Coordinates of C-alpha atoms in Angstrom, one line a residue:
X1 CA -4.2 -56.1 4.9
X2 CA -6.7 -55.8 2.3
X3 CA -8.5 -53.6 3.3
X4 CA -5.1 -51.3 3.7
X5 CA -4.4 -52.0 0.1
X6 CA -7.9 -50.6 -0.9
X7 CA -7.7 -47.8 1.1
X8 CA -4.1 -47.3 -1.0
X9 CA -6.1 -47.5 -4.1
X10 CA -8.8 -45.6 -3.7
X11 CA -6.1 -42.5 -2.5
X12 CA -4.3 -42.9 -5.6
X13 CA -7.4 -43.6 -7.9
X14 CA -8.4 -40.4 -6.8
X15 CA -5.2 -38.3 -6.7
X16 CA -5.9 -37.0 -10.3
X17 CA -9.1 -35.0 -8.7
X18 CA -6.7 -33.2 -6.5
X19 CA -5.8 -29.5 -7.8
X20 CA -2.5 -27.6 -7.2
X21 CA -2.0 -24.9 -4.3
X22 CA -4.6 -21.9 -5.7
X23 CA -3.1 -19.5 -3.1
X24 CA -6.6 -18.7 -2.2
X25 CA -6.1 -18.5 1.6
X26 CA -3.0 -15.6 1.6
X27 CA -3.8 -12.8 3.0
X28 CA -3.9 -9.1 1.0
X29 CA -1.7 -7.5 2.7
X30 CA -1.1 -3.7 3.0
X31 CA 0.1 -1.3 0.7
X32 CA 3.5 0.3 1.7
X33 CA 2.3 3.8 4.0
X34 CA 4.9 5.9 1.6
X35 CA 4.2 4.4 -1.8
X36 CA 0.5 4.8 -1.0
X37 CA 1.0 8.3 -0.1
X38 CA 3.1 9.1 -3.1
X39 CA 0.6 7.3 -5.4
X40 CA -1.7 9.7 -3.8
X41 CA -0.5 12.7 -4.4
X42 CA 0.8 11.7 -7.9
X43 CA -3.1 10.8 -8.6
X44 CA -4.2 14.4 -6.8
X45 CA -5.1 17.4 -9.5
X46 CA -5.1 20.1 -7.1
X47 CA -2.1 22.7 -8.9
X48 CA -0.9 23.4 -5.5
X49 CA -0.2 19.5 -4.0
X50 CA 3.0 19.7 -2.0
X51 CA 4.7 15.9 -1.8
X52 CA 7.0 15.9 2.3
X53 CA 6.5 12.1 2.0
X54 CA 8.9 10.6 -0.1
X55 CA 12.9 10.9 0.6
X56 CA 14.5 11.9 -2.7
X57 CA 15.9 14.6 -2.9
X58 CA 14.1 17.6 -5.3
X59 CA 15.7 20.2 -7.0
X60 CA 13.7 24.4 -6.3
X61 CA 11.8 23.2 -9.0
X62 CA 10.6 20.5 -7.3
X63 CA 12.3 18.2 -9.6
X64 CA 14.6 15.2 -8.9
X65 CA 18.0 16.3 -9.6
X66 CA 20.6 14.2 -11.6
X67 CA 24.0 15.3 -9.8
X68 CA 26.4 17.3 -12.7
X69 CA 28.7 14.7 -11.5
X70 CA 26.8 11.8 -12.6
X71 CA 26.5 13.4 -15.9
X72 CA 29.9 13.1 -16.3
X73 CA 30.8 9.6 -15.0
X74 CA 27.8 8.6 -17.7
X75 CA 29.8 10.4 -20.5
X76 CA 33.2 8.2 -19.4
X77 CA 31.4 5.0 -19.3
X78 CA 29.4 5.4 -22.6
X79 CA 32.9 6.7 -24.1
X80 CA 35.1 3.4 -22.2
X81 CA 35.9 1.1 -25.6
X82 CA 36.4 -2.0 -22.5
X83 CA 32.7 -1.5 -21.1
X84 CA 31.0 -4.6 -21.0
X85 CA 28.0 -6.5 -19.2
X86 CA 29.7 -9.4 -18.0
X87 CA 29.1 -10.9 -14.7
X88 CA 30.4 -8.4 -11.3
X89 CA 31.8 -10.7 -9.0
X90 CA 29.7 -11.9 -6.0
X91 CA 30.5 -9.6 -3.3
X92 CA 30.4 -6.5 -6.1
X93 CA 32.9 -4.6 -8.3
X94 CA 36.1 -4.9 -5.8
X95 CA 37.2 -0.9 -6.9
X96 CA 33.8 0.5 -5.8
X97 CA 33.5 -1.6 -2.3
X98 CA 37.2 -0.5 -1.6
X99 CA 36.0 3.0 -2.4
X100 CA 33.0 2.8 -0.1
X101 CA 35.0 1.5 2.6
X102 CA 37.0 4.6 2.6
X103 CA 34.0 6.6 2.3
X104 CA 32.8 5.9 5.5
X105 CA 35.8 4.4 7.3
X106 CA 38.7 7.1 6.0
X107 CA 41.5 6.8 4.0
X108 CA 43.5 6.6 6.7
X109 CA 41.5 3.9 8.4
X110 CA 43.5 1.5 10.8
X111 CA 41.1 -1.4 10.1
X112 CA 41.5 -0.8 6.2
X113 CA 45.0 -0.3 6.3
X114 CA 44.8 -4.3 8.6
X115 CA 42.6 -6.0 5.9
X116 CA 40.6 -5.8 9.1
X117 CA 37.7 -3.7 6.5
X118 CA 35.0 -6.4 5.2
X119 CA 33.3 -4.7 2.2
X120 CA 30.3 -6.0 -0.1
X121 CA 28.3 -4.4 -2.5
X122 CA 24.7 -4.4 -2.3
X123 CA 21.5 -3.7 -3.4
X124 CA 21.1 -0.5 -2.0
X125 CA 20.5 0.4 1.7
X126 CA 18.1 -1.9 2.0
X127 CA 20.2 -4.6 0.6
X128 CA 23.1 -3.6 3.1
X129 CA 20.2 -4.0 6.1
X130 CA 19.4 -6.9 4.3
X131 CA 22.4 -8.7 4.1
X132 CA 23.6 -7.8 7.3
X133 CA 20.9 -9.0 9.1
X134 CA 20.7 -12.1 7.7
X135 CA 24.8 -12.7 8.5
X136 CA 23.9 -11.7 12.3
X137 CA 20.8 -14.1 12.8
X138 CA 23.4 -16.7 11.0
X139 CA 26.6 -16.3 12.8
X140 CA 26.6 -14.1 16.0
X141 CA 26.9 -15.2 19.1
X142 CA 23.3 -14.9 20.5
X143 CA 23.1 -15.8 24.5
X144 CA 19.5 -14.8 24.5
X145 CA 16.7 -14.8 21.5
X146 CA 17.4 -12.9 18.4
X147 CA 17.0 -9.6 19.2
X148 CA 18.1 -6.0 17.8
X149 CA 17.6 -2.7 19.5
X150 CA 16.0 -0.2 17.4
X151 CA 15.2 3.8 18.0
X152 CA 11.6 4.5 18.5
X153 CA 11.2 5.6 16.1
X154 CA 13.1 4.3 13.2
X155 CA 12.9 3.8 9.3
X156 CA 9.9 1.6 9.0
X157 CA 11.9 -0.9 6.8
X158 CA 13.8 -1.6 9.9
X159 CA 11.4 -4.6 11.3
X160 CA 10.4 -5.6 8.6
X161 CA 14.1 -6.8 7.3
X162 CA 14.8 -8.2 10.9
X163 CA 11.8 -9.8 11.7
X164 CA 12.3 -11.7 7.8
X165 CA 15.3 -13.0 9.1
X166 CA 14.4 -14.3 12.6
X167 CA 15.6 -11.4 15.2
X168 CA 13.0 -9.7 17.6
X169 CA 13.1 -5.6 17.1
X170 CA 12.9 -4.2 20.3
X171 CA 12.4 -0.4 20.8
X172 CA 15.1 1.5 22.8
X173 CA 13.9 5.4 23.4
X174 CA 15.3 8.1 21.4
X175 CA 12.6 11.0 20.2
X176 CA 11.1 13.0 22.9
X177 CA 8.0 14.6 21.7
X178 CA 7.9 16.7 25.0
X179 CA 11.2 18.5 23.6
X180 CA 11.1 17.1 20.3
X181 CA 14.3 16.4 20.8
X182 CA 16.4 13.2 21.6
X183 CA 15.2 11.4 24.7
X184 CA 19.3 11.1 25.4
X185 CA 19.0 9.6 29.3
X186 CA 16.3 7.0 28.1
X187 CA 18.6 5.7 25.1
X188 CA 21.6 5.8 28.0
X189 CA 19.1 3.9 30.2
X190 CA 18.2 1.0 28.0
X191 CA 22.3 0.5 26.6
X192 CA 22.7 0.0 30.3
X193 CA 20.1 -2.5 31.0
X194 CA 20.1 -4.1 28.1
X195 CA 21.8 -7.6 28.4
X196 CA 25.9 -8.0 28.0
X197 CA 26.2 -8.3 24.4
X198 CA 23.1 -6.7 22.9
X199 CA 22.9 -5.6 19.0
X200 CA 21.7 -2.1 19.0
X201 CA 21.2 -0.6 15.2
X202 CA 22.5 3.3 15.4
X203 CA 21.9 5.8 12.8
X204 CA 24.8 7.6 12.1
X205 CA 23.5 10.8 11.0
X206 CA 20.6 12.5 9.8
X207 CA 18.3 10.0 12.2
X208 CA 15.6 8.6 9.5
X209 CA 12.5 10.0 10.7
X210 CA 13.2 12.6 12.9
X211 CA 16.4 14.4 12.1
X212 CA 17.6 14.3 15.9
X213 CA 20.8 13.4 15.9
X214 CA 23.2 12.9 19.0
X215 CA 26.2 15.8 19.8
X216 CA 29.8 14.3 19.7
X217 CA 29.5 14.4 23.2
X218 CA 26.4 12.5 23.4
X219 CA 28.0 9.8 21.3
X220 CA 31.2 9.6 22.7
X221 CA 29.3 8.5 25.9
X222 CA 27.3 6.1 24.1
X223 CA 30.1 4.3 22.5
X224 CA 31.5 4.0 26.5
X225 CA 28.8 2.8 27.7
X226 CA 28.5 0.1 24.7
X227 CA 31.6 -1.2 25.0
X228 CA 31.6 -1.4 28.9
X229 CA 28.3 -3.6 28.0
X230 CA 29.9 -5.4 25.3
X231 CA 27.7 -4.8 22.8
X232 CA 27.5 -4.9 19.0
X233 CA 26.9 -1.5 16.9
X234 CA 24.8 -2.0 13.7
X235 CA 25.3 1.8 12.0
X236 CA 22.5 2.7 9.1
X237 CA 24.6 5.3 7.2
X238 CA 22.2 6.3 4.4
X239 CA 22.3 10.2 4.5
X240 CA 25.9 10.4 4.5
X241 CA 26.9 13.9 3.0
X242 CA 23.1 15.3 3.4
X243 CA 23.6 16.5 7.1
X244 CA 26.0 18.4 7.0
X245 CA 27.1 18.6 3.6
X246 CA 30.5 17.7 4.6
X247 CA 31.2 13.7 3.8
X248 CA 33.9 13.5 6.8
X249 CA 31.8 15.3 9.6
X250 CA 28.9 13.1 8.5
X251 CA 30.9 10.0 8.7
X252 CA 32.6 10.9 12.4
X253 CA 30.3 8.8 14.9
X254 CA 31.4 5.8 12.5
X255 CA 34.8 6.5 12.5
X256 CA 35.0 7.1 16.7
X257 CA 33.3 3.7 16.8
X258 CA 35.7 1.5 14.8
X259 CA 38.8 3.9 16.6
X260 CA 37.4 2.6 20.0
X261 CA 37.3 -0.9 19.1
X262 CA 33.6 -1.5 18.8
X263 CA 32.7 -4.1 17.0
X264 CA 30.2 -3.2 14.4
X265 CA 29.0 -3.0 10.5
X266 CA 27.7 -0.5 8.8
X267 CA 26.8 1.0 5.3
X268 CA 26.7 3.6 3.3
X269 CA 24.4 4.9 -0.2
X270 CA 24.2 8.5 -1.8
X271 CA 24.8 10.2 -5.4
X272 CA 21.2 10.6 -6.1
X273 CA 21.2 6.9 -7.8
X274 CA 18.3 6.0 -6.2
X275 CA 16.9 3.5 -8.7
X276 CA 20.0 2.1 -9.2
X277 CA 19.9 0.3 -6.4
X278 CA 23.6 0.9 -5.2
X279 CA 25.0 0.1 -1.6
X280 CA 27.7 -1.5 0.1
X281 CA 27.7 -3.3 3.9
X282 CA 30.8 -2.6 6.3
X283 CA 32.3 -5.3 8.7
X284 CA 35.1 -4.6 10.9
X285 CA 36.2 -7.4 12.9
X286 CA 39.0 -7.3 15.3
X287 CA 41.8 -9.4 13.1
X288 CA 42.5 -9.9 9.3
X289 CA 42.2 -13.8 9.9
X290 CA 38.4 -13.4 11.1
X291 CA 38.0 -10.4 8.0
X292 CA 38.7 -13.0 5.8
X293 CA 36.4 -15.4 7.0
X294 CA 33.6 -13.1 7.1
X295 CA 33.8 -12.2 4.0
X296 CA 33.7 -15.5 2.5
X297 CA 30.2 -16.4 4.4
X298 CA 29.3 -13.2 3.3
X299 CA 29.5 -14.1 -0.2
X300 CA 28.2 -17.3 0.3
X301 CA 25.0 -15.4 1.5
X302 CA 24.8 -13.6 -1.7
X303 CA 24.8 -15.8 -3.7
X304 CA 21.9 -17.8 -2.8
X305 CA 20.5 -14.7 -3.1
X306 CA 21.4 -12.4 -5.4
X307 CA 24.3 -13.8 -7.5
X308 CA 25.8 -11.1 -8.3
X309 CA 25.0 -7.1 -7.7
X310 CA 24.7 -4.6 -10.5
X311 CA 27.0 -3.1 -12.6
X312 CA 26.3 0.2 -13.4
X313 CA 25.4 2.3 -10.8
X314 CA 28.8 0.4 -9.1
X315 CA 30.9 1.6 -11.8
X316 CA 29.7 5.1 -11.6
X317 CA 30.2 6.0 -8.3
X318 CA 33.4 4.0 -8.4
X319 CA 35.0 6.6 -11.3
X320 CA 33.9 9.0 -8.6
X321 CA 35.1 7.6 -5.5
X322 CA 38.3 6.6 -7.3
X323 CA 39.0 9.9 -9.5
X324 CA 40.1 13.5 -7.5
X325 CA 38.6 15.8 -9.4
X326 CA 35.1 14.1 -10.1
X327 CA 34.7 13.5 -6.4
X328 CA 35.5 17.3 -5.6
X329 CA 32.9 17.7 -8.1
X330 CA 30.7 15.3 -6.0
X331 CA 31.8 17.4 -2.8
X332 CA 30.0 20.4 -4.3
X333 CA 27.0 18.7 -5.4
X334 CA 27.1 17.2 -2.1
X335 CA 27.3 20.7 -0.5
X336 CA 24.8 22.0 -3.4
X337 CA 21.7 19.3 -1.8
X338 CA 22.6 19.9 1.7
X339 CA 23.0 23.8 1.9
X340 CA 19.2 23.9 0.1
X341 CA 18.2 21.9 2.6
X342 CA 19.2 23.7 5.6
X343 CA 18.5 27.5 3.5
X344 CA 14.4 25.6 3.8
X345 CA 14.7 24.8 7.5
X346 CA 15.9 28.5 8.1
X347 CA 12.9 30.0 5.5
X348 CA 10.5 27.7 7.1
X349 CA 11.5 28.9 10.9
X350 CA 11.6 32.4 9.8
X351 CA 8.1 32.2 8.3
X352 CA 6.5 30.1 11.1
X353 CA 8.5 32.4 14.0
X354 CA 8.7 35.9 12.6
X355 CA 5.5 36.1 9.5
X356 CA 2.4 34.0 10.8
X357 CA 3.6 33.7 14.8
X358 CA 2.4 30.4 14.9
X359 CA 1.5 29.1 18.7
X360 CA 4.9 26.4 19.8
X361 CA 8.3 26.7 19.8
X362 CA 9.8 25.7 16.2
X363 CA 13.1 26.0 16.9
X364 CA 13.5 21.9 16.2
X365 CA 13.1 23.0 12.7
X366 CA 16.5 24.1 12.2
X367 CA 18.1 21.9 15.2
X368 CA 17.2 19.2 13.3
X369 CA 19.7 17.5 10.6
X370 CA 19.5 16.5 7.0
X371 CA 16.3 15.6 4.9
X372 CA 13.5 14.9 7.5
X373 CA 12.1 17.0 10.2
X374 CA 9.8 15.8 12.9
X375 CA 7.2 18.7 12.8
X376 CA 5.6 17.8 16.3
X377 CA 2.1 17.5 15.0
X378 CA -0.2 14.9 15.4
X379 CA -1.6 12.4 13.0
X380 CA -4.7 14.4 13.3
X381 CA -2.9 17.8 12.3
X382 CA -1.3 15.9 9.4
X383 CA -4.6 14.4 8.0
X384 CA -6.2 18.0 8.1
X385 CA -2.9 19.0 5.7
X386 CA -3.6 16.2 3.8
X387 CA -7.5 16.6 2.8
X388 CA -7.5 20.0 3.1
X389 CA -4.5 21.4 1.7
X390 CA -3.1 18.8 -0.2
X391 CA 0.1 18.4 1.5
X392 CA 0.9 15.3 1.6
X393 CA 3.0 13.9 4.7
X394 CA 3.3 10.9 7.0
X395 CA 0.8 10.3 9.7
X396 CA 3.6 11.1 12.3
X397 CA 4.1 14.5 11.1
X398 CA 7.3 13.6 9.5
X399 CA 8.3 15.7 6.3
X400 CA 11.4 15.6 3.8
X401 CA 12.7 19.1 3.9
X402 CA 13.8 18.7 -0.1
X403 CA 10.4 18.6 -1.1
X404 CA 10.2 22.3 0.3
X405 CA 11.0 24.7 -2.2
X406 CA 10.9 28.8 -2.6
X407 CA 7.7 28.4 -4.5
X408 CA 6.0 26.2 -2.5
X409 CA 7.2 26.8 1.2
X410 CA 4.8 29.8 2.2
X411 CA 1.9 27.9 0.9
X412 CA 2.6 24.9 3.4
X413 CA 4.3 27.6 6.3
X414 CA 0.8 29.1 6.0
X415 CA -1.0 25.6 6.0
X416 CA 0.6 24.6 8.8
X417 CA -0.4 27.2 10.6
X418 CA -3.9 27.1 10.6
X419 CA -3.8 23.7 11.5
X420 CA -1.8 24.2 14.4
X421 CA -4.1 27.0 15.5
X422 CA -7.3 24.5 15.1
X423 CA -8.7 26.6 12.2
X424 CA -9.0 23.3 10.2
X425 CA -10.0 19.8 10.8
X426 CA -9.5 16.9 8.3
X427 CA -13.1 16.4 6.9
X428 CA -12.3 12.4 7.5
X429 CA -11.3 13.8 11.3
X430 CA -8.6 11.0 11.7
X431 CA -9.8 7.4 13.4
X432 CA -6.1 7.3 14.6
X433 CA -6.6 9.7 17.7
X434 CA -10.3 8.3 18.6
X435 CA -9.3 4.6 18.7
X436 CA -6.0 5.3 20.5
X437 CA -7.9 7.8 23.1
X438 CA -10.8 5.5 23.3
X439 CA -9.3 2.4 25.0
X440 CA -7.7 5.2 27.5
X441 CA -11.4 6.6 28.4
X442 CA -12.3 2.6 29.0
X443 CA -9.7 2.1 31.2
X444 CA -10.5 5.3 33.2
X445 CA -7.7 7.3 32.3
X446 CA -7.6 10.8 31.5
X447 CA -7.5 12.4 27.3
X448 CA -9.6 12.8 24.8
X449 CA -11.1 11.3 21.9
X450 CA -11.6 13.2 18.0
X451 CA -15.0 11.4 16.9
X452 CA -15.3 10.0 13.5
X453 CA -17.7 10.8 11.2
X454 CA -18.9 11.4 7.6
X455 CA -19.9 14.2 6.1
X456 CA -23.4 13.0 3.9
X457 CA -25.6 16.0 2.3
X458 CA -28.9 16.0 3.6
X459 CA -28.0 14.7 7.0
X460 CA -28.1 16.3 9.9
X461 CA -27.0 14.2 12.4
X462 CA -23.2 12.7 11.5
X463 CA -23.3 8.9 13.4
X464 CA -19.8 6.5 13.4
X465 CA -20.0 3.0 13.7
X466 CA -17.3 1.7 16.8
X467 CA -16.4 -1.6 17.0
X468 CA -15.7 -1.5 21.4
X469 CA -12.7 -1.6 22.8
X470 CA -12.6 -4.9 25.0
X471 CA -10.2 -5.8 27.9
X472 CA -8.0 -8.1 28.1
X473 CA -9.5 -11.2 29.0
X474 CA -12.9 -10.3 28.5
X475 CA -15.0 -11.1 25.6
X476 CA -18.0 -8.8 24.4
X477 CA -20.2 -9.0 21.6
X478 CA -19.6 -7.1 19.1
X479 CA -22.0 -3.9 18.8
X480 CA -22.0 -0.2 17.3
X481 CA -22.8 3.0 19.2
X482 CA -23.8 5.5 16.7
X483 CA -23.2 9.1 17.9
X484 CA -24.5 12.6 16.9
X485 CA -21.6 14.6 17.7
X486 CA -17.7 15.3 15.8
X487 CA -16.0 17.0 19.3
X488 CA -13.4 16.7 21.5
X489 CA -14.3 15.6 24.6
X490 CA -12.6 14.5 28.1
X491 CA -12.3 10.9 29.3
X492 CA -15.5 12.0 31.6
X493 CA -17.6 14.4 28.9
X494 CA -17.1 11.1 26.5
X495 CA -18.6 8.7 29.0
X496 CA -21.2 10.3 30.3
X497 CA -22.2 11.0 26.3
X498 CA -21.7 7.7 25.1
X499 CA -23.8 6.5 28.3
X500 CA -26.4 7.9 26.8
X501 CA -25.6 6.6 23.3
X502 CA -27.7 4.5 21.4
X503 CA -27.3 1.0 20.4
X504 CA -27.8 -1.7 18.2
X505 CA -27.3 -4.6 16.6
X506 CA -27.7 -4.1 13.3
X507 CA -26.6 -0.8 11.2
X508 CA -29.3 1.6 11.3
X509 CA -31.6 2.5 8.7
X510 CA -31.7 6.1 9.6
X511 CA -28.6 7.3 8.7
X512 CA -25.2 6.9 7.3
X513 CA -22.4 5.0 9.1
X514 CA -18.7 5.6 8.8
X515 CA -17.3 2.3 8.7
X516 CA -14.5 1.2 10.8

């Protein structure tokens, strides 16, 4: 027993030598891929730098555009002798949510005109994702793990806001890079095998990143199938009003869904307020009694949370939503953003098809809808637009069609073009397509690999350093083949060249070595 109580004494004796949690041990962690890429180009000094990263809408000048409409909404409010900063309720400023809800619903909604429409204001779309996620790892009825069904590929933000809340992201197919179009039998495929009961997030228009969206047909068969399967509709509305530049057409997959009974959610964000962080989340249950109750755990939610959503962008949009003539006036600003949109797709076809005659069919360009287009090149293509051109764009060849503009759009039409025809390779000659193709040469299949390298002055020879790939199952040392060589090769050229390769241990003293 004594020697317990010693042991006691000596813990506590010391306890004052203990520090506090330094945080030394976390991890860095990456730095968002579109942030980075708009810190890039923001940080670039070439006159000609062309930002297709970042989705905001421009102006021809290349300017972000504050909607006439806005302007006038901010004159009312400054001008309102009863504006104040007091506290908005929890689930948001009840006249903008009920405005929302007929946004995307209708006016004439059944479910709105039921008290069957569950409505919260949010922090944006993110905060809508957010929000709603965190109410279906909470309350639905999971007979499996946590999973959602998301398009490959989606908005990147996706899994990252469902994976923070407990559900599994699980890819369903809908891009077809053979067509670059949407892989429609493979998205029919998965609804069908999926489990009885499966959460599957939709895009309801202008798909976010490829601009492939389904026909009316197309998603008349796909809200069949889901409710023959039973299972639950999650619709990302965040481009409502850029596709087509009509708010109803835009909103029309939504509306078929809550008509056929699915059961679903679903938000909604636009106006051009994009840092003022306004949003609303959708729930439309079958009964007012189960409305009711949803909503109450839904502002339970927010308020461990966030309290209480901000006011002014709310009360903006709300004098729109809730005023005739300003939200004709939003109708033509809508209209105004969309129409420039599609008048770049057509410029940017025209130029690509008719001017330069560059190699591939481009007629995705203009098949696609709303901001983004999937361009079909590869992260090699869009690395070689990046260093050499300045154009900055995701490594997926993804581009937001409102940062085209009339003075800019030949510059990139003609960039594109050489790239596509080969005349330029990115002087970094993108790791993405050697490490992908590489483990395919080890495993004896059949592509090609883009070696890495590094352009030095006064060296002849251009070496990489490659950490190997290693099978499963197997462990290697570690060791780096240095190579003379930046070519395209085929699974057998690469192995009988790298056969030959030397190696070492150590990194070698007679040249450089791009690390990986």
């Amino acid at each position: 027993m004594s020697d317990r109580i010693k042991q006691v004494y000596n813990h506590l004796s010391g306890s004052n030598t203990m520090s506090a949690e330094t945080w030394q041990d976390v991890p860095l962690a990456p730095p968002d891929s579109i942030f980075k890429l708009t810190a890039a180009y923001k940080a670039d000094t070439f006159p000609q730098k062309v930002n297709l990263g970042v989705g905001a809408y421009r102006d021809d000048d290349n300017k972000p555009w504050v909607l006439p409409v806005i302007k006038k909404a901010t004159q009312i409010l400054l001008n309102d002798p009863n504006l104040d900063h007091e506290y908005l309720p929890i689930t948001g400023l009840p006249e903008f949510s009920a405005g929302a809800a007929k946004l995307i619903l209708g006016a004439d909604s059944p479910a709105i005109a039921e008290g069957r429409a569950v409505s919260v204001q949010t922090i944006s779309g993110t905060g809508a994702n957010h929000l709603g996620a965190l109410f279906l790892s909470r309350f639905y009825h999971w007979d499996a793990p946590k999973q959602i069904y998301l398009s490959n590929p989606t908005w990147a933000n996706h899994h990252a806001i469902f994976k923070n809340v407990g559900i599994q992201p699980i890819d369903y197919p809908y891009y077809d890079p053979a067509t670059i179009g949407l892989d429609f039998d493979g998205f029919i495929g998965t609804l069908q095998s999926a489990a009885p009961g499966s959460v599957f997030l939709l895009h309801a228009c202008a798909h976010n990143p490829t601009g492939v969206d389904p026909t009316r047909d197309q998603w008349k068969h796909i809200a069949e199938v889901i409710v023959a399967k039973n299972h639950y509709a999650f619709f990302d509305c965040a481009y409502q009003g850029f596709a087509s530049g009509d708010l109803n057409n835009d909103a029309w997959a939504v509306r078929y869904f809550v008509e056929k009974g699915v059961p679903m959610l679903s938000f909604a964000k636009n106006a051009g307020l994009y840092g003022e962080r306004i949003g609303a989340l959708h729930i439309v249950p079958p009964t007012k009694d189960a409305a009711d109750r949803v909503k109450s755990q839904l502002s339970v939610l927010q308020r461990s949370e966030i309290s209480n959503p901000p006011a002014y962008g709310a009360r903006l949009v709300s004098l729109i939503l809730n005023d005739s003539a300003l939200f004709d006036d939003w109708n033509r600003d809508i209209k105004t953003m969309a129409e420039r949109i599609i008048s770049m797709r057509n410029e940017l076809y025209r130029l690509l098809t008719e001017e330069l005659k560059t190699p591939g069919s481009w007629v995705h360009i203009i098949n696609q809808i709303g901001m983004f287009s999937f361009t079909g090149i590869n992260p090699s293509q869009s690395q070689a637009l990046i260093d050499t051109f300045h154009i900055y764009l995701t490594a997926n060849g993804r581009i937001s069609m409102a940062g085209l503009n009339s003075h800019n759009i030949r510059y990139f039409a003609e960039s594109l073009d050489k790239v596509v025809r080969g005349q330029v390779i990115s002087p970094n000659n993108d790791k993405i397509n050697f490490e992908a193709s590489l483990a395919n040469v080890f495993r004896g299949t059949s592509g090609h690999a883009t070696l890495d390298n590094q352009n030095t002055p006064n060296c002849s020879t251009r070496p990489f350093l490659w950490q190997p790939w290693i099978p499963a199952g197997q462990e290697l040392n570690p060791m780096m083949i240095w190579y003379d060589s930046r070519e395209y090769h085929t699974a057998a050229e690469l192995r009988t060249r790298l056969a030959g390769a030397r190696t070492r241990r150590q990194r070698p003293t007679d040249g450089p070595v791009a690390e990986r």
